[in-house]
PDB file of C-alpha atoms in Angstrom:
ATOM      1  CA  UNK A 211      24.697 -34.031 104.125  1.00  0.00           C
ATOM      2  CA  UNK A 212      28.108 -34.600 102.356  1.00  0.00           C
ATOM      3  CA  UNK A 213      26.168 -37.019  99.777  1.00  0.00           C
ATOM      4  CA  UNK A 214      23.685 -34.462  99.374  1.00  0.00           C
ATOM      5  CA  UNK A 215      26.277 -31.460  98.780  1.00  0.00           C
ATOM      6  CA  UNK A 216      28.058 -33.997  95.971  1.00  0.00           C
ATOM      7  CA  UNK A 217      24.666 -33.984  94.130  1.00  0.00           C
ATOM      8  CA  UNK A 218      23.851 -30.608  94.116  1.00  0.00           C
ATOM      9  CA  UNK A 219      27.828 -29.871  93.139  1.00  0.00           C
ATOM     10  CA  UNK A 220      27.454 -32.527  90.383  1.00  0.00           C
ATOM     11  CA  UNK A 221      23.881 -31.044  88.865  1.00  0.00           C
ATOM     12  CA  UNK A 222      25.213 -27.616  89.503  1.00  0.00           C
ATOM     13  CA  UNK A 223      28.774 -28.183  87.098  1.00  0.00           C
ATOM     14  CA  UNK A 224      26.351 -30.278  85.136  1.00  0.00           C
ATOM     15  CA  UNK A 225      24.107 -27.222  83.844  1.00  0.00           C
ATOM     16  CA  UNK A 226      27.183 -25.081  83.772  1.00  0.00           C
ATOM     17  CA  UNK A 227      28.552 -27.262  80.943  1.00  0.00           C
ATOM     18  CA  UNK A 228      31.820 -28.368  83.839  1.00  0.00           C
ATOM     19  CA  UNK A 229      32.085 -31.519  84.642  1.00  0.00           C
ATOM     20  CA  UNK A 230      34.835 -32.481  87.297  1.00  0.00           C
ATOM     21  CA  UNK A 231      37.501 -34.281  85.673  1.00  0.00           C
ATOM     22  CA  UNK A 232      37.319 -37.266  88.126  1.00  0.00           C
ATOM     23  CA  UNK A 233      34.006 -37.869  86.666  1.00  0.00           C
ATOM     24  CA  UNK A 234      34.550 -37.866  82.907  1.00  0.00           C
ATOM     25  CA  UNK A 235      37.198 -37.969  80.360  1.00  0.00           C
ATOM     26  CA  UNK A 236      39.264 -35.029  79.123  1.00  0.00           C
ATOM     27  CA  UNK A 237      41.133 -34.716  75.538  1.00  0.00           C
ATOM     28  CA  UNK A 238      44.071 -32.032  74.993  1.00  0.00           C
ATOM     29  CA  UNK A 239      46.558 -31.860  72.756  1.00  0.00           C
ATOM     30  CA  UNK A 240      49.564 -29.668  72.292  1.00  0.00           C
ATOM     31  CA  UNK A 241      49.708 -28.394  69.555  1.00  0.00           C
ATOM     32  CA  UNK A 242      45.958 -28.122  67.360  1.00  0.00           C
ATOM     33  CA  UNK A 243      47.392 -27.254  64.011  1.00  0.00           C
ATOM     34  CA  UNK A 244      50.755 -29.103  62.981  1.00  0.00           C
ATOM     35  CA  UNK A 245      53.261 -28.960  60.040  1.00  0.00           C
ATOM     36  CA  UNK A 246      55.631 -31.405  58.390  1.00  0.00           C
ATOM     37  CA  UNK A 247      58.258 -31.463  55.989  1.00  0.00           C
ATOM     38  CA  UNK A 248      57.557 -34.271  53.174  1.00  0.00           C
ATOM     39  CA  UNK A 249      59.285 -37.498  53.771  1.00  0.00           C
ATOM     40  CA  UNK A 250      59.653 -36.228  57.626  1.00  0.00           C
ATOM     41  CA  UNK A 251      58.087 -37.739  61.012  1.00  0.00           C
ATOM     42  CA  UNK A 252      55.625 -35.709  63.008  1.00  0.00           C
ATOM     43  CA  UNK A 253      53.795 -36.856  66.155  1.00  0.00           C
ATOM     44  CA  UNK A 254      49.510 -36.078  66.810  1.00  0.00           C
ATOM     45  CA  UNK A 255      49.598 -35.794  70.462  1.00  0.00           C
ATOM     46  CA  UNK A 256      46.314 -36.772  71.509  1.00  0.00           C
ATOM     47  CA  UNK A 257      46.471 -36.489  75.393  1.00  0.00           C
ATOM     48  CA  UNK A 258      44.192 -38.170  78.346  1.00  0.00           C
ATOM     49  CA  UNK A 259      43.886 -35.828  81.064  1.00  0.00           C
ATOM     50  CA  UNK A 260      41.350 -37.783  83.021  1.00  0.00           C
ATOM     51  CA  UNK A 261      40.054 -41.077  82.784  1.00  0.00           C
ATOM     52  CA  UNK A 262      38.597 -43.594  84.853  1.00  0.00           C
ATOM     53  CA  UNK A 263      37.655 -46.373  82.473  1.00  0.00           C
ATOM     54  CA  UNK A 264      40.525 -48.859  82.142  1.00  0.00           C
ATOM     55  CA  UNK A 265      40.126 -50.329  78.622  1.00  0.00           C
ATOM     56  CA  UNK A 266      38.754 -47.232  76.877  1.00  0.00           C
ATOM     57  CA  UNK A 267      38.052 -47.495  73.323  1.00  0.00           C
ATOM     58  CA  UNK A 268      40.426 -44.861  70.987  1.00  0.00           C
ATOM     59  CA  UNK A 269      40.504 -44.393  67.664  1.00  0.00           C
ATOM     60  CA  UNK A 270      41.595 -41.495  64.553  1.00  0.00           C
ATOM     61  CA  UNK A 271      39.968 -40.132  61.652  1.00  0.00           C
ATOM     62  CA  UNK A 272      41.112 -38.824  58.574  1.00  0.00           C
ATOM     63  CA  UNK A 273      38.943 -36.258  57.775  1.00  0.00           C
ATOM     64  CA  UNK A 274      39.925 -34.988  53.657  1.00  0.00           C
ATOM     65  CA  UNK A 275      37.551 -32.775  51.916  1.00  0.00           C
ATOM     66  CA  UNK A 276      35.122 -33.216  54.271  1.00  0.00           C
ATOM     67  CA  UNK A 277      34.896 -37.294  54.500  1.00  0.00           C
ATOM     68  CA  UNK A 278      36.383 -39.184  57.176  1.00  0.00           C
ATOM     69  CA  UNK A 279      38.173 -42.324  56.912  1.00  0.00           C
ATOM     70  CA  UNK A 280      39.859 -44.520  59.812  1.00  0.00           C
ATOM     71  CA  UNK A 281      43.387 -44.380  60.326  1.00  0.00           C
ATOM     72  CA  UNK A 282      43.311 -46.104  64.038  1.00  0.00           C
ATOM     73  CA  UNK A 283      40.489 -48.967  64.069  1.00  0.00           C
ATOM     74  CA  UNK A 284      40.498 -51.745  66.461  1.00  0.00           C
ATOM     75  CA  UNK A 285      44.014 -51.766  68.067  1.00  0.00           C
ATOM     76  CA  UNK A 286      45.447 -50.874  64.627  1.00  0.00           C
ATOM     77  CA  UNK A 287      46.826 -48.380  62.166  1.00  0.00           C
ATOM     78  CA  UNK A 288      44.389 -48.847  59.291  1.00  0.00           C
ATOM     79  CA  UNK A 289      43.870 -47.037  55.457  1.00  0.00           C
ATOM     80  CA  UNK A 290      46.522 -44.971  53.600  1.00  0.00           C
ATOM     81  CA  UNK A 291      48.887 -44.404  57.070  1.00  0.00           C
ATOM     82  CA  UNK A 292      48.987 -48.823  57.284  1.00  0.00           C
ATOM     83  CA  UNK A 293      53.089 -49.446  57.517  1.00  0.00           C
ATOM     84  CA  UNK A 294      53.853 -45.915  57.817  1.00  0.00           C
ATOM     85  CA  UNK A 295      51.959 -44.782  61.423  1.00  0.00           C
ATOM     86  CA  UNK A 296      52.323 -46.244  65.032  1.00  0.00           C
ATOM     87  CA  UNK A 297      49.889 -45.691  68.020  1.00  0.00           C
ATOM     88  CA  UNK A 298      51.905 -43.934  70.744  1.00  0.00           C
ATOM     89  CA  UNK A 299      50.839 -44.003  74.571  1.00  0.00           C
ATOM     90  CA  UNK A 300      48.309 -42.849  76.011  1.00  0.00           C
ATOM     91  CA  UNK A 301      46.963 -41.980  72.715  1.00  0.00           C
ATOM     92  CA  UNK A 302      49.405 -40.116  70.439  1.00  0.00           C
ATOM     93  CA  UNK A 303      49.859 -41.478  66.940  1.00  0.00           C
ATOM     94  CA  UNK A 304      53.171 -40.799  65.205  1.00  0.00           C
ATOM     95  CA  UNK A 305      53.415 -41.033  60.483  1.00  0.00           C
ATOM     96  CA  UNK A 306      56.852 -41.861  60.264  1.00  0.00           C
ATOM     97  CA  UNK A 307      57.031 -40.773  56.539  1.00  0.00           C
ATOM     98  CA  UNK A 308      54.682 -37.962  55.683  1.00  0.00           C
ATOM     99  CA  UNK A 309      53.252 -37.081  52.486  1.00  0.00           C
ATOM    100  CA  UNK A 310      51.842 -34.618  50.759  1.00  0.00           C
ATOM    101  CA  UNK A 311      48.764 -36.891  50.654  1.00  0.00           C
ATOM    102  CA  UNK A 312      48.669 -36.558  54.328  1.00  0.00           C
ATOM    103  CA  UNK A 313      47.858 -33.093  54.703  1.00  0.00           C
ATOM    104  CA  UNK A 314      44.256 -33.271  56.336  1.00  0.00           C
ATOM    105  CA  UNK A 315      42.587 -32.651  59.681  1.00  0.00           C
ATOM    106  CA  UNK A 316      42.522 -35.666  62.503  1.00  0.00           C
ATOM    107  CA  UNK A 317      40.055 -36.527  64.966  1.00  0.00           C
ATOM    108  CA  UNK A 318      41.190 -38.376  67.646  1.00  0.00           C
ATOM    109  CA  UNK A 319      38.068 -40.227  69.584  1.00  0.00           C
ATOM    110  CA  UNK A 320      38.435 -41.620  73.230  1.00  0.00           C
ATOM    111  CA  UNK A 321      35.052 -43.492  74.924  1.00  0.00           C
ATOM    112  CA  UNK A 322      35.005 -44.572  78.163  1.00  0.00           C
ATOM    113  CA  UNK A 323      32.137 -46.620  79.041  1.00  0.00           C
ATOM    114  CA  UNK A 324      32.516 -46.468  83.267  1.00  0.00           C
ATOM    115  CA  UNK A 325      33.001 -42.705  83.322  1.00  0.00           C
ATOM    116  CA  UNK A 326      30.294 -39.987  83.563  1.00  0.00           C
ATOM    117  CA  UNK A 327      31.388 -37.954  80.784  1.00  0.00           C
ATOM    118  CA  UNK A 328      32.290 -41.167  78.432  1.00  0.00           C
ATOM    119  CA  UNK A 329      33.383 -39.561  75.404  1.00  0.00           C
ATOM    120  CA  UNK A 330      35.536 -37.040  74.166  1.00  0.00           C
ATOM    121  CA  UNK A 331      37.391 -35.775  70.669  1.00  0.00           C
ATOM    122  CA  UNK A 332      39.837 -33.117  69.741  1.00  0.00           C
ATOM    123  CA  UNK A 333      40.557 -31.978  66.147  1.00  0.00           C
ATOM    124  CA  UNK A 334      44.140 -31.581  64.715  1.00  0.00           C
ATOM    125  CA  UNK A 335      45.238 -29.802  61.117  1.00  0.00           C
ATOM    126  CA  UNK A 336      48.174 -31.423  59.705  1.00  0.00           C
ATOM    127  CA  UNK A 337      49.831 -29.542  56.989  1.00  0.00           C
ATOM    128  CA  UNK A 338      53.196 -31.459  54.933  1.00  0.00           C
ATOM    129  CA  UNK A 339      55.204 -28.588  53.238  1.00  0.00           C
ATOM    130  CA  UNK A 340      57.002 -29.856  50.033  1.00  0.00           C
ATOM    131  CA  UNK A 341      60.015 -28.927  48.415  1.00  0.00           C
ATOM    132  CA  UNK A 342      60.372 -26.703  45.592  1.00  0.00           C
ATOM    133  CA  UNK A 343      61.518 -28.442  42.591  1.00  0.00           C
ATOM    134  CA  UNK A 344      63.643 -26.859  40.324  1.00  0.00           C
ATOM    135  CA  UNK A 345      62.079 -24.130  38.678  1.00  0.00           C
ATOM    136  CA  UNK A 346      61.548 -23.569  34.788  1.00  0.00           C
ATOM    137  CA  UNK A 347      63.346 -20.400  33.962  1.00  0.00           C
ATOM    138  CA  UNK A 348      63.305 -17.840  30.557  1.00  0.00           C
ATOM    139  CA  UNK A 349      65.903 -15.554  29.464  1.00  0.00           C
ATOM    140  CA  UNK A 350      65.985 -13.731  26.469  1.00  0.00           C
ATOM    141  CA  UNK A 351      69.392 -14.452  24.762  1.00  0.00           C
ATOM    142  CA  UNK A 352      69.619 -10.783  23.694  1.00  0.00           C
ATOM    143  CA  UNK A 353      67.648  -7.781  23.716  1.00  0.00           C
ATOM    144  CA  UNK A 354      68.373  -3.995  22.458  1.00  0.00           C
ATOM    145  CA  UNK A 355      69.161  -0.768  24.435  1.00  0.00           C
ATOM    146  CA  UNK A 356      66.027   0.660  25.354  1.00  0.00           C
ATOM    147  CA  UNK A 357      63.380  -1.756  25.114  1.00  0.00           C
ATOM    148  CA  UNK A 358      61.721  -3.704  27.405  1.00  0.00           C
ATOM    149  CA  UNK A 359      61.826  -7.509  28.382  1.00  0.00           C
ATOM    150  CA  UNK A 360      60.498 -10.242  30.608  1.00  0.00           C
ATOM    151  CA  UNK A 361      62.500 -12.932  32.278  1.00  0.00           C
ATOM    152  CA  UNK A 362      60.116 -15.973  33.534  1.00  0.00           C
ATOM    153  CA  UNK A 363      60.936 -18.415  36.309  1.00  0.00           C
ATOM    154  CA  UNK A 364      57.997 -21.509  37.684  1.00  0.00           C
ATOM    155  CA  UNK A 365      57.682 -24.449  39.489  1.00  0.00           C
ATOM    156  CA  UNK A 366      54.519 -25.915  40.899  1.00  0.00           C
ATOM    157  CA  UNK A 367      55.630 -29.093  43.100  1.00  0.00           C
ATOM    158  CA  UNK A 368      56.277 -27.182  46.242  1.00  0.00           C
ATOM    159  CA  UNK A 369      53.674 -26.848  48.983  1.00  0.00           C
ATOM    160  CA  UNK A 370      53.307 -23.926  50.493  1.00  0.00           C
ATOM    161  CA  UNK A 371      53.789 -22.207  47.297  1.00  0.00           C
ATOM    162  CA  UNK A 372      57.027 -21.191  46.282  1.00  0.00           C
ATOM    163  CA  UNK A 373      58.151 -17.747  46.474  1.00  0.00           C
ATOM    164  CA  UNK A 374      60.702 -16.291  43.930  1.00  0.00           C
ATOM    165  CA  UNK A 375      63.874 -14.306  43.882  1.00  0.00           C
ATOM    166  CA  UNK A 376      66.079 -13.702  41.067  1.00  0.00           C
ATOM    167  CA  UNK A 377      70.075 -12.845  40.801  1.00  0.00           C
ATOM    168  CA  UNK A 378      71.897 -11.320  38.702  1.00  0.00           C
ATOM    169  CA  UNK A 379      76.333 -12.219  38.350  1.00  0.00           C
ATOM    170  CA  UNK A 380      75.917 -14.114  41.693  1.00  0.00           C
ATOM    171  CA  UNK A 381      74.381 -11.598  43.321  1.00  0.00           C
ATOM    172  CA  UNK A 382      70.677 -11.144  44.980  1.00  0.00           C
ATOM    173  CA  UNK A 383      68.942  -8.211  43.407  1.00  0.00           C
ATOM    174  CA  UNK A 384      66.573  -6.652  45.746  1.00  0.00           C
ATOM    175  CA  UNK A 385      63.059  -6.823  45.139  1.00  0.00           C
ATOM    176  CA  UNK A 386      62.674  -3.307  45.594  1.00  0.00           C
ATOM    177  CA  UNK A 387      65.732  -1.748  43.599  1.00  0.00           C
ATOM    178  CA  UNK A 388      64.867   2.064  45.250  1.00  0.00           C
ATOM    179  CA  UNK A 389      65.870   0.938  48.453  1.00  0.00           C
ATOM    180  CA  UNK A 390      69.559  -0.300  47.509  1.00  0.00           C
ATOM    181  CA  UNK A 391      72.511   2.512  45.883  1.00  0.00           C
ATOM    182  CA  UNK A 392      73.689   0.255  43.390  1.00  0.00           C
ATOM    183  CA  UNK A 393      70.143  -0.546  41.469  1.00  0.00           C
ATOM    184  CA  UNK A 394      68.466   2.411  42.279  1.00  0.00           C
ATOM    185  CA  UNK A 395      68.754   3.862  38.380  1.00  0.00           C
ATOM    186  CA  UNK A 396      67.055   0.289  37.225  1.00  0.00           C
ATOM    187  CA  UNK A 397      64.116  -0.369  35.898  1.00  0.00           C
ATOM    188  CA  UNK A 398      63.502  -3.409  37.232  1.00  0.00           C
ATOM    189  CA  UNK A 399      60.721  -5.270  38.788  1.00  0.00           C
ATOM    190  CA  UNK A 400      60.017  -8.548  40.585  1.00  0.00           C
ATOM    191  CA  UNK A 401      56.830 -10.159  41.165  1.00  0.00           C
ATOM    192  CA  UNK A 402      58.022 -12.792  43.887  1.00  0.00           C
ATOM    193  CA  UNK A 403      54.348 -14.681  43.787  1.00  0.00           C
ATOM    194  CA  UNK A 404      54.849 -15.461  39.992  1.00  0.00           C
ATOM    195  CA  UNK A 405      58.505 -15.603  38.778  1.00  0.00           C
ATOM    196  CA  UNK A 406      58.577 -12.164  36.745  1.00  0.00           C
ATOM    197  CA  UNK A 407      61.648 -10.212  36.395  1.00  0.00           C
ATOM    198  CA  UNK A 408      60.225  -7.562  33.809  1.00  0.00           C
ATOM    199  CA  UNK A 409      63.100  -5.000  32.901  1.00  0.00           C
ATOM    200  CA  UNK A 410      60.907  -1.496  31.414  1.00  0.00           C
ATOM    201  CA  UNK A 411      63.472  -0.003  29.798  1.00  0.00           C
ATOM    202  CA  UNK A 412      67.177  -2.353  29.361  1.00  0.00           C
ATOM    203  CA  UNK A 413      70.808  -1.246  30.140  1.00  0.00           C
ATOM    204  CA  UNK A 414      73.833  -2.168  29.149  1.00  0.00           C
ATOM    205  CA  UNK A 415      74.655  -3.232  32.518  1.00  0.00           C
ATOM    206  CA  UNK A 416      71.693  -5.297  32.666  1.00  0.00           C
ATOM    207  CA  UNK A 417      73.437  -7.748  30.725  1.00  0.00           C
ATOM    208  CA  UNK A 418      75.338 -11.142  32.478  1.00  0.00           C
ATOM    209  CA  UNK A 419      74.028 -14.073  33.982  1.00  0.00           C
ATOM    210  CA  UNK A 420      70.906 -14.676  35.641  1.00  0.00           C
ATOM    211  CA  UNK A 421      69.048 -17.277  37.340  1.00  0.00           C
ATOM    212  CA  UNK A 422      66.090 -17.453  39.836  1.00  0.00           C
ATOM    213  CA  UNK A 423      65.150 -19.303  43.282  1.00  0.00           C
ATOM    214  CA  UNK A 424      62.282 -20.878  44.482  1.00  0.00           C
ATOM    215  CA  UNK A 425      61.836 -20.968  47.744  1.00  0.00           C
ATOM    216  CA  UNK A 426      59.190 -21.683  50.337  1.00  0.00           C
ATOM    217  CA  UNK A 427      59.210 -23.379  54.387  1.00  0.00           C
ATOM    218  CA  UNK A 428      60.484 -26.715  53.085  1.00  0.00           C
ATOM    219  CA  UNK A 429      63.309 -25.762  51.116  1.00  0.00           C
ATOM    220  CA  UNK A 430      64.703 -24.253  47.753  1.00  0.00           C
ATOM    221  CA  UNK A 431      65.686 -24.950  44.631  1.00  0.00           C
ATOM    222  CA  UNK A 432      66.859 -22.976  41.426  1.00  0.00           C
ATOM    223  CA  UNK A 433      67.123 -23.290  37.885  1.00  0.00           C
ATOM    224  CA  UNK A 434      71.075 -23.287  36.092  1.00  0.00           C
ATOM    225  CA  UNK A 435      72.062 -19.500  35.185  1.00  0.00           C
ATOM    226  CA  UNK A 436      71.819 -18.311  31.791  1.00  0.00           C
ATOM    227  CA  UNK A 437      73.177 -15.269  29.571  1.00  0.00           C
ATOM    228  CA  UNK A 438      71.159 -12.204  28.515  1.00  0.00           C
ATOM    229  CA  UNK A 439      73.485  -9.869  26.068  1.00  0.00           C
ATOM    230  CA  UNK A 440      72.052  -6.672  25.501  1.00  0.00           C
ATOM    231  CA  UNK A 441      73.389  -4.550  22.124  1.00  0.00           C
ATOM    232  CA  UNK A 442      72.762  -0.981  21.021  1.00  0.00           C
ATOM    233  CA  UNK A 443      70.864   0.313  18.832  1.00  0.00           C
ATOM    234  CA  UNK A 444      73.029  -0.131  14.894  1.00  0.00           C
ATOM    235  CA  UNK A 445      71.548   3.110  13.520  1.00  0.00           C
ATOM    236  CA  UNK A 446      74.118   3.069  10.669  1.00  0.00           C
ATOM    237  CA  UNK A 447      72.865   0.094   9.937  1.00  0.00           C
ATOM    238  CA  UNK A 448      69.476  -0.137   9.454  1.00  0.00           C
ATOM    239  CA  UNK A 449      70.248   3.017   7.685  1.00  0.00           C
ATOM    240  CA  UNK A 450      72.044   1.079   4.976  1.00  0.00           C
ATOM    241  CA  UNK A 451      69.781  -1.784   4.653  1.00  0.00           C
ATOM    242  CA  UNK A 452      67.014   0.887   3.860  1.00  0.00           C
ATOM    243  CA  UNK A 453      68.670   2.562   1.462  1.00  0.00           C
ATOM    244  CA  UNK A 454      69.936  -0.447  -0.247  1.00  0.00           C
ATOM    245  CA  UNK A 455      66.238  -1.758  -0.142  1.00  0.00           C
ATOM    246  CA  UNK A 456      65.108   2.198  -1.781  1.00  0.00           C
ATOM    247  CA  UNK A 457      68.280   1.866  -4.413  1.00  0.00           C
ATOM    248  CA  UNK A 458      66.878  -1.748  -5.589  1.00  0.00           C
ATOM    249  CA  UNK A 459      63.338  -0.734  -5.891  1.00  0.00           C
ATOM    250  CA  UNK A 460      64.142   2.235  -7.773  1.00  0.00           C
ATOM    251  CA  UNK A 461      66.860   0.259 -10.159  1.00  0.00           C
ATOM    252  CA  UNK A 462      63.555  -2.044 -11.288  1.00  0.00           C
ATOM    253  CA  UNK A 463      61.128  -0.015 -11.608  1.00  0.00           C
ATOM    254  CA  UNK A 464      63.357   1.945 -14.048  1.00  0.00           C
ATOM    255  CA  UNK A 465      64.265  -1.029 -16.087  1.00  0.00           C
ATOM    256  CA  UNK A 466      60.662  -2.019 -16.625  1.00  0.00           C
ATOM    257  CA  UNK A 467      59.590   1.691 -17.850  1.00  0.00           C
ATOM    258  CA  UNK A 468      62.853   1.375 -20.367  1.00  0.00           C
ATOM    259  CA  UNK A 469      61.441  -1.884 -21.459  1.00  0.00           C
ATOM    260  CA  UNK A 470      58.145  -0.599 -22.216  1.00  0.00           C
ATOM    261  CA  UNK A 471      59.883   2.429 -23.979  1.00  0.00           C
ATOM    262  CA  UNK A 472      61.372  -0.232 -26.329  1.00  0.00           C
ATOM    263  CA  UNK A 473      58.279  -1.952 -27.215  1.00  0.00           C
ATOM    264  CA  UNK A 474      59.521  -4.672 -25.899  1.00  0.00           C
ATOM    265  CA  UNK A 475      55.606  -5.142 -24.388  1.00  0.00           C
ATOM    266  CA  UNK A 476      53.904  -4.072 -27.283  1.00  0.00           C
ATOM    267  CA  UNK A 477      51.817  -6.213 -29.505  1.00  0.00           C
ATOM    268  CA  UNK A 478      49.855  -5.839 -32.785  1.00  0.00           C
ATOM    269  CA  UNK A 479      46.066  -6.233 -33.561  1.00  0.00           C
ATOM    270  CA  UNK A 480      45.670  -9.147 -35.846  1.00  0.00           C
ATOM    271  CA  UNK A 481      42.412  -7.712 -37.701  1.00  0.00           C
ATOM    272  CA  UNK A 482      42.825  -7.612 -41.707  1.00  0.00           C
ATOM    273  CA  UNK A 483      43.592  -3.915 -41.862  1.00  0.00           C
ATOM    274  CA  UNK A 484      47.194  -4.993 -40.838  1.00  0.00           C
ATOM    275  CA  UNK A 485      47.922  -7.465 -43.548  1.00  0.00           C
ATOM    276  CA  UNK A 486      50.091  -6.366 -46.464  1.00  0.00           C
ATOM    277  CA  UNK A 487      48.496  -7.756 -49.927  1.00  0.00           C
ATOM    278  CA  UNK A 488      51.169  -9.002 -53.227  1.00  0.00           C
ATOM    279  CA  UNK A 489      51.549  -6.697 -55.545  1.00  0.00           C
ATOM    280  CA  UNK A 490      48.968  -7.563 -59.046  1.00  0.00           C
ATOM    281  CA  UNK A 491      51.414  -8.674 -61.545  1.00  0.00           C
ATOM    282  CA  UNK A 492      50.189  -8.073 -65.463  1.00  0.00           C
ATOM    283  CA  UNK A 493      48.397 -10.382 -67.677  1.00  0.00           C
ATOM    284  CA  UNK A 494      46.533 -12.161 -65.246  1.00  0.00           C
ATOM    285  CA  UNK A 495      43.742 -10.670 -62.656  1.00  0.00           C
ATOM    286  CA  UNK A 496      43.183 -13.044 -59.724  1.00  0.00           C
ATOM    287  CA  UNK A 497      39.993 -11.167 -58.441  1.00  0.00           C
ATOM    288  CA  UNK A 498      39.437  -8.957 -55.737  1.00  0.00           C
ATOM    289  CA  UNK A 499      39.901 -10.299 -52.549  1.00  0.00           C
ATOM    290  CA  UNK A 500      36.052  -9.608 -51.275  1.00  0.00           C
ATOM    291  CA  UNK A 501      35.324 -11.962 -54.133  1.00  0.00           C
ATOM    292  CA  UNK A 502      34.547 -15.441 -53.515  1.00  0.00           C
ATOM    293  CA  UNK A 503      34.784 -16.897 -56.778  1.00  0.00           C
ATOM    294  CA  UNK A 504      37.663 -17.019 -60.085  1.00  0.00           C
ATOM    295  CA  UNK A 505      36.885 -14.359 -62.454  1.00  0.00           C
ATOM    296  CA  UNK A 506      38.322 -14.687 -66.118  1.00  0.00           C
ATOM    297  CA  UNK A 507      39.603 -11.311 -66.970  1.00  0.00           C
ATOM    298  CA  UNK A 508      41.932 -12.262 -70.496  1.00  0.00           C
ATOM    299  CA  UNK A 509      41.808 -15.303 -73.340  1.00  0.00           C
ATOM    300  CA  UNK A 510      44.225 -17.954 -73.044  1.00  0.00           C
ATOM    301  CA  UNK A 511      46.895 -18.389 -75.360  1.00  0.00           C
ATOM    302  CA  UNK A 512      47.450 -21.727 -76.714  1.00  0.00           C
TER     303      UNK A 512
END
């Protein structure tokens, strides 16, 4: 009867989808979806709850975009984590020097040939954050009272991506200005997903140093502070260089209308109306000068 109650237990858990763990093997692992810092060790925990094969067979998987690749083969660390992994007991494998290459998903595979249930897998995301290098920032050297300006700050190493903050004299400006006493009459605003400090409408205090962060779960890193000067508006000036500009254009177009008034641009027609003939002397008549031909008009004397 107790054999017969074991069978019906076993069919029973069988059609239930539960199988006993004495009769099969079980996978867990602590932690499903891992991250690393670049250049840092992390630990896949791939643990056997039950087992009753002696010798069973494990193995790992890189799975990147979608193709898998071995990384534990045959007793032995295998493809891109060769020299840099270790197989940890029971079944645990440990990259001693992450990359950013290594972010993936890994399947760790245990068979057991005398068990009932004789396989079993579990699936770990492994995600290496990276460092923010430092960023590539823009400052305007100087800008004028009342207009508006951008200041630009990137870098695109770090993993997750970076997110920005800028300062201004040594001092964090808020990335909502309403919300703090002291930059509540800016104009400000910073996008911290792109790098853009975009001023509306600039201040004289806006002026001083400024440099931005990038920051993100790995680290930060920021680019060396430069000046922004801001000057006000030189009415007087630009007054002057008008009117200079208006004195100049009058002051030639005068002298050319004097020149023409002088004639110094006029030319005559060179038709025969404008030609002044010799005065006819007496004795001799040369001919008119519509004639073509010498026309005797007196006798020689000899």
């Amino acid at each position: 009867m107790a054999i017969v109650r074991l069978v019906a237990c076993f069919v029973l858990c069988t059609s239930l989808g539960h199988i006993p763990s004495s009769l099969g093997v079980i996978l867990r692992t602590t932690d499903s979806s891992v991250w690393a810092n670049e250049f840092e060790p992390i630990e896949l925990t791939c643990l056997i709850e039950s087992i009753s094969t002696n010798n069973p067979r494990i193995e790992w998987k890189k799975i990147k975009n979608g193709v898998p690749s071995y990384v534990y083969f045959h007793h032995k660390i295998t493809g891109d984590l060769e020299r840099r992994a270790q197989l940890r007991e029971p079944a645990n494998i440990l990259i001693m020097n992450t990359t950013r290459s290594d972010t993936a998903e890994y399947r760790c595979e245990v068979a057991a040939i005398d068990d009932q249930r004789d396989f079993d897998e579990i699936l770990i995301s492994l995600a290496v954050r990276v460092k923010p290098v430092v960023p590539k920032c823009s400052v305007p050297e100087a800008v004028t009272v009342g207009t508006s300006t951008e200041l630009r700050c990137l870098e695109n190493e770090g993993y997750p991506a970076s997110q920005y903050r800028w300062f201004h004299n040594q001092e964090e400006l808020p990335q909502d200005p309403k919300i703090s006493p002291k930059w509540v009459n800016t104009s400000y605003s910073i996008n911290p997903d792109t790098g853009g400090l975009k001023f509306r409408r600039v201040k004289k205090e806006d002026a001083g140093e400024y440099y931005c962060q990038a920051k993100n779960d790995a680290g930060h890193a920021q680019c060396p502070s430069q000046t922004m000067e801001v000057y006000d508006i030189d009415i007087l000036g630009i007054f002057l260089k008008s009117f200079g500009g208006v004195t100049v254009f009058f002051c030639l177009a005068a002298s050319i209308c004097h020149s023409f008034k002088r004639g110094c641009f006029y030319k005559k027609g060179h038709n025969e109306n404008n030609y002044n003939w010799p005065a006819q002397t007496d004795g001799v008549h040369y001919g008119d000068a519509d004639e073509g031909h010498f026309r005797h008009k007196s006798s020689f004397v000899i």
